[in-house]
mmCIF file of C-alpha atoms in Angstrom:
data_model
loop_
_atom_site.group_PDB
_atom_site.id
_atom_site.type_symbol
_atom_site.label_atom_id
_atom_site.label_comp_id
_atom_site.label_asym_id
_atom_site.label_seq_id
_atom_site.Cartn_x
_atom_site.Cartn_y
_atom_site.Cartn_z
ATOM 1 C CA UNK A 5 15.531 18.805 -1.746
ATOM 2 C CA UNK A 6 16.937 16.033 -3.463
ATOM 3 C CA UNK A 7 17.354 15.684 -7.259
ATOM 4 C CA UNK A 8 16.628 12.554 -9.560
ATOM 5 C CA UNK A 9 16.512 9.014 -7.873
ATOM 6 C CA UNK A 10 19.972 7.522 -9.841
ATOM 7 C CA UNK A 11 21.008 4.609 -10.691
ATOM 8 C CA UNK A 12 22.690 3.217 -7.486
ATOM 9 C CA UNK A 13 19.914 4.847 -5.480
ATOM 10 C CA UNK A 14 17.318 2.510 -7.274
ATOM 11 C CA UNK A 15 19.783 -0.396 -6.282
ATOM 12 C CA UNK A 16 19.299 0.878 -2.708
ATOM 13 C CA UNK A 17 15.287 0.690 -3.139
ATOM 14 C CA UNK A 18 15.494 -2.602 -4.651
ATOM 15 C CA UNK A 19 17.317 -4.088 -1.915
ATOM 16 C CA UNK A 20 15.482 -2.460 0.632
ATOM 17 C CA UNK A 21 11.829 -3.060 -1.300
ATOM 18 C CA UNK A 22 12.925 -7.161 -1.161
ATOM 19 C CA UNK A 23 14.140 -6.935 2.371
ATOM 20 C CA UNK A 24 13.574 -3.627 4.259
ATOM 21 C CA UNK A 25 15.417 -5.337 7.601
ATOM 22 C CA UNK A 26 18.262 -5.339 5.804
ATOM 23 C CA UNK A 27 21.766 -3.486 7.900
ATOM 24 C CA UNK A 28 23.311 -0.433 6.325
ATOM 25 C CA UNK A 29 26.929 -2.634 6.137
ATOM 26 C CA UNK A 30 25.061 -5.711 4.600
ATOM 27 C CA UNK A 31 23.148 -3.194 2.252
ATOM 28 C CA UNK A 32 26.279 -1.462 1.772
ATOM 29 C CA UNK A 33 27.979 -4.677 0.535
ATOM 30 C CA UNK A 34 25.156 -5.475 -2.047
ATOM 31 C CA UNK A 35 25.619 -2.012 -3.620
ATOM 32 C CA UNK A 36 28.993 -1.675 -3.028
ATOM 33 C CA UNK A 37 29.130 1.705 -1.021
ATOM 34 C CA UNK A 38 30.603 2.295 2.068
ATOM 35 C CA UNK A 39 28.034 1.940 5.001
ATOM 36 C CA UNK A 40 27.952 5.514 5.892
ATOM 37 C CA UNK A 41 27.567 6.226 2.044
ATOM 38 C CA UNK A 42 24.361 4.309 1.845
ATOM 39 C CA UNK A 43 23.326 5.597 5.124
ATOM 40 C CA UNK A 44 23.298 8.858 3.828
ATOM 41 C CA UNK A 45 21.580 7.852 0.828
ATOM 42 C CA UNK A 46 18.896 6.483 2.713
ATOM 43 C CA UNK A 47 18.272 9.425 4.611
ATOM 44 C CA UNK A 48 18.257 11.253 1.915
ATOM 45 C CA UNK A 49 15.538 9.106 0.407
ATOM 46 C CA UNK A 50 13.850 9.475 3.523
ATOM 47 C CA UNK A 51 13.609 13.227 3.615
ATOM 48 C CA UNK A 52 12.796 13.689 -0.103
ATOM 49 C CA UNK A 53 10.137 11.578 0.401
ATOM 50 C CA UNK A 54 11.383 8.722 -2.094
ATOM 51 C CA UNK A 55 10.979 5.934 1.027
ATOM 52 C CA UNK A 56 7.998 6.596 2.593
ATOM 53 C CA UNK A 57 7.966 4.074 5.328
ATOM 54 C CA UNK A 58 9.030 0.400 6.259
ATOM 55 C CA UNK A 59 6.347 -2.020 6.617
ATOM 56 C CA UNK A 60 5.801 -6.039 7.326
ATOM 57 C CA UNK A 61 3.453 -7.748 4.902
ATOM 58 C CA UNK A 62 1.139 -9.539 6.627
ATOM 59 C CA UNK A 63 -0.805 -12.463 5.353
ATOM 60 C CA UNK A 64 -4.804 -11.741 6.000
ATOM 61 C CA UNK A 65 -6.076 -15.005 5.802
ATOM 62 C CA UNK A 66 -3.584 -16.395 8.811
ATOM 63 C CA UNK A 67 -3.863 -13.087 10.486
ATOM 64 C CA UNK A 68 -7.826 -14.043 10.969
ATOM 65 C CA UNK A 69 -9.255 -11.672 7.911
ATOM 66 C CA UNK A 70 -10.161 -14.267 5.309
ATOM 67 C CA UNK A 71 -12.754 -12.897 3.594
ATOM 68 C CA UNK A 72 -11.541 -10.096 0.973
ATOM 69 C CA UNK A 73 -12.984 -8.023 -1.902
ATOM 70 C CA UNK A 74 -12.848 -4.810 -3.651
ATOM 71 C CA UNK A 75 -15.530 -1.922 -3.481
ATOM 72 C CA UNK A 76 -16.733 0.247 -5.518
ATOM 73 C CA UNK A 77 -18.815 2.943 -3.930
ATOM 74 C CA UNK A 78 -21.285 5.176 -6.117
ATOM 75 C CA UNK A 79 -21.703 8.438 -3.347
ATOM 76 C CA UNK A 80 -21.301 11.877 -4.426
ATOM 77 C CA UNK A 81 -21.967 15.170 -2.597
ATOM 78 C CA UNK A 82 -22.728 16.033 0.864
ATOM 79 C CA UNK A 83 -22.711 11.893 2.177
ATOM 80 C CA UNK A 84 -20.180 10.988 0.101
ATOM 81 C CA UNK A 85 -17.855 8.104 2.303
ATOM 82 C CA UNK A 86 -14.766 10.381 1.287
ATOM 83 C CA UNK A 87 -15.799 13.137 2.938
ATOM 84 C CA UNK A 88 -15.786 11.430 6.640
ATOM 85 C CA UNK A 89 -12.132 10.609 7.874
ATOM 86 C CA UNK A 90 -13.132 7.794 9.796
ATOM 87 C CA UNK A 91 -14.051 5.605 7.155
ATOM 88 C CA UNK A 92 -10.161 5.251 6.341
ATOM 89 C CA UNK A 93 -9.727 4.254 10.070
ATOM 90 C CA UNK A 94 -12.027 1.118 9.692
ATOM 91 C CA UNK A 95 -10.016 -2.066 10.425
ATOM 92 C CA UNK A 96 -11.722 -3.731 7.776
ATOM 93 C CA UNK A 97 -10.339 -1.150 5.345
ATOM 94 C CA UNK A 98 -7.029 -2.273 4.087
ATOM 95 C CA UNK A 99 -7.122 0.508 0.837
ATOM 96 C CA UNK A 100 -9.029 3.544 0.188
ATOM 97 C CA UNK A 101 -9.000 5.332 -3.565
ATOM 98 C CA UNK A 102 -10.622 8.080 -5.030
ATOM 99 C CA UNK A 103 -11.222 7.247 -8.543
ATOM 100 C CA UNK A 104 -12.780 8.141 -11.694
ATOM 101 C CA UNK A 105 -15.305 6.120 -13.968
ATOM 102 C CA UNK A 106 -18.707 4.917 -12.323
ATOM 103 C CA UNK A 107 -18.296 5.264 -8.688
ATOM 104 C CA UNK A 108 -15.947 7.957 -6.770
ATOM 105 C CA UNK A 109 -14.417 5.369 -4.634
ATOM 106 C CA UNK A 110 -12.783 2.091 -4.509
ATOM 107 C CA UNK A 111 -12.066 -0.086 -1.355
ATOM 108 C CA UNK A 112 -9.802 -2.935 -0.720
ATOM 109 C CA UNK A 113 -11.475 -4.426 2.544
ATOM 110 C CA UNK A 114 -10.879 -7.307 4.569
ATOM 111 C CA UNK A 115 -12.928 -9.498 7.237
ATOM 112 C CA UNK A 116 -13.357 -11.489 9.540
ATOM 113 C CA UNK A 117 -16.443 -13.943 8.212
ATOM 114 C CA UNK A 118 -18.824 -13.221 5.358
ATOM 115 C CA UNK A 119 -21.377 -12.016 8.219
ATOM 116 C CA UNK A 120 -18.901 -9.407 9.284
ATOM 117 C CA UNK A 121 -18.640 -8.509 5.463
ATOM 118 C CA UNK A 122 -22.277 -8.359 5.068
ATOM 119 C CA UNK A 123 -22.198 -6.034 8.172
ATOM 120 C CA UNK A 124 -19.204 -3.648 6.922
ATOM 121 C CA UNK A 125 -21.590 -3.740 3.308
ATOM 122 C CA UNK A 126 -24.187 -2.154 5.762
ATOM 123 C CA UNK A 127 -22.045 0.307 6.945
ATOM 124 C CA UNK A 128 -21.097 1.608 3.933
ATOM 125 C CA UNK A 129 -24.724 1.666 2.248
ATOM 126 C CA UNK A 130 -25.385 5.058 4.577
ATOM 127 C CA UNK A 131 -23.183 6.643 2.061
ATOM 128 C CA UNK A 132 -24.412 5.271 -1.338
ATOM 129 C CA UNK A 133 -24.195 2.170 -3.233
ATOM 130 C CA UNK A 134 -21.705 -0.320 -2.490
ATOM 131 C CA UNK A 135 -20.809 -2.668 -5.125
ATOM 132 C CA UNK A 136 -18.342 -5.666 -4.550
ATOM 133 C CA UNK A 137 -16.650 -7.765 -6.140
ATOM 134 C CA UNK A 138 -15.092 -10.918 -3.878
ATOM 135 C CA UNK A 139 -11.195 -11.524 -3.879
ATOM 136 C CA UNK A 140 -10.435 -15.167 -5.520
ATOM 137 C CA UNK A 141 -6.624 -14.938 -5.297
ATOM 138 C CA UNK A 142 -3.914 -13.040 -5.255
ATOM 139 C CA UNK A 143 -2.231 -13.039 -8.487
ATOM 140 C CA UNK A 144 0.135 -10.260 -7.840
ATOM 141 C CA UNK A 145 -0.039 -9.424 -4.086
ATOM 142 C CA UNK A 146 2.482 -6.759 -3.928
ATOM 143 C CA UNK A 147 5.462 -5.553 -6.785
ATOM 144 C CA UNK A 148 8.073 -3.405 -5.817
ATOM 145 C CA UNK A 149 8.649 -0.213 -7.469
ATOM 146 C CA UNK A 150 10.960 0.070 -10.648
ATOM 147 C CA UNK A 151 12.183 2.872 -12.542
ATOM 148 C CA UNK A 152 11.033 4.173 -15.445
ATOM 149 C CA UNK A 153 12.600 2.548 -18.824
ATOM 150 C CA UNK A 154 13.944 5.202 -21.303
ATOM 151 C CA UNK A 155 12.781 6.279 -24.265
#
């Protein structure tokens, strides 16, 4: 088990959250550890569960999903949406939450057309209400993860 995330391992996730391609010796130059140093770092990350992946961001619109929103779902009990795996496993799904306040789930979805929206909309209603709210822009698409300021 690892202890607190310090100081020079939040340099490591900064570098890595801006450009998770980058090489342990050109990582290890920005941070100024050796590259086994860093390596170890990262794997220690890794294992505590600090880095829980690497991904590629991909741009929806270009990648042929242009049509996004968020949904909020009003379904509790027995047919509730969060209660059946697969939902998570729908392409259209990029984000799944439970939540509190007025519904018990919110979606971040993504399609194809408006028609294939109107169809996933469909889908979902066998569960409850779906309401939606269209996308407009992205005013803050992603922001990487920062430590916490002291008191």
């Amino acid at each position: 088990m690892m202890g607190a995330v310090d100081r020079v391992d939040w340099h490591i996730l900064s570098e890595l959250q801006a450009d998770a391609r980058l090489s342990f010796n050109e990582l290890s130059r920005r941070v100024k550890l050796s590259a086994p140093a860093v390596a170890d770092r990262v794997r220690r990350l890794e294992e505590a569960g600090v880095i829980v992946g690497y991904h590629a961001q991909v741009d929806l619109e270009r990648a042929g999903r242009p049509v996004r929103a968020v949904v909020v779902m009003d379904c509790y009990g027995p047919t509730c949406l969060l209660r059946d795996p697969e939902v998570a496993a729908w392409p259209e799904v990029q984000e799944l939450y439970r939540v509190t306040g007025p519904g018990c789930s919110v979606l971040v979805v993504a399609t194809a057309s408006m028609d294939a929206f109107e169809d996933l909309i469909d889908r979902l209603a066998r569960y409850g209400r779906p309401s939606s709210s269209m996308i407009l822009a992205d005013q803050l698409p992603w922001s990487p993860v920062q430590p916490v300021p002291s008191p």
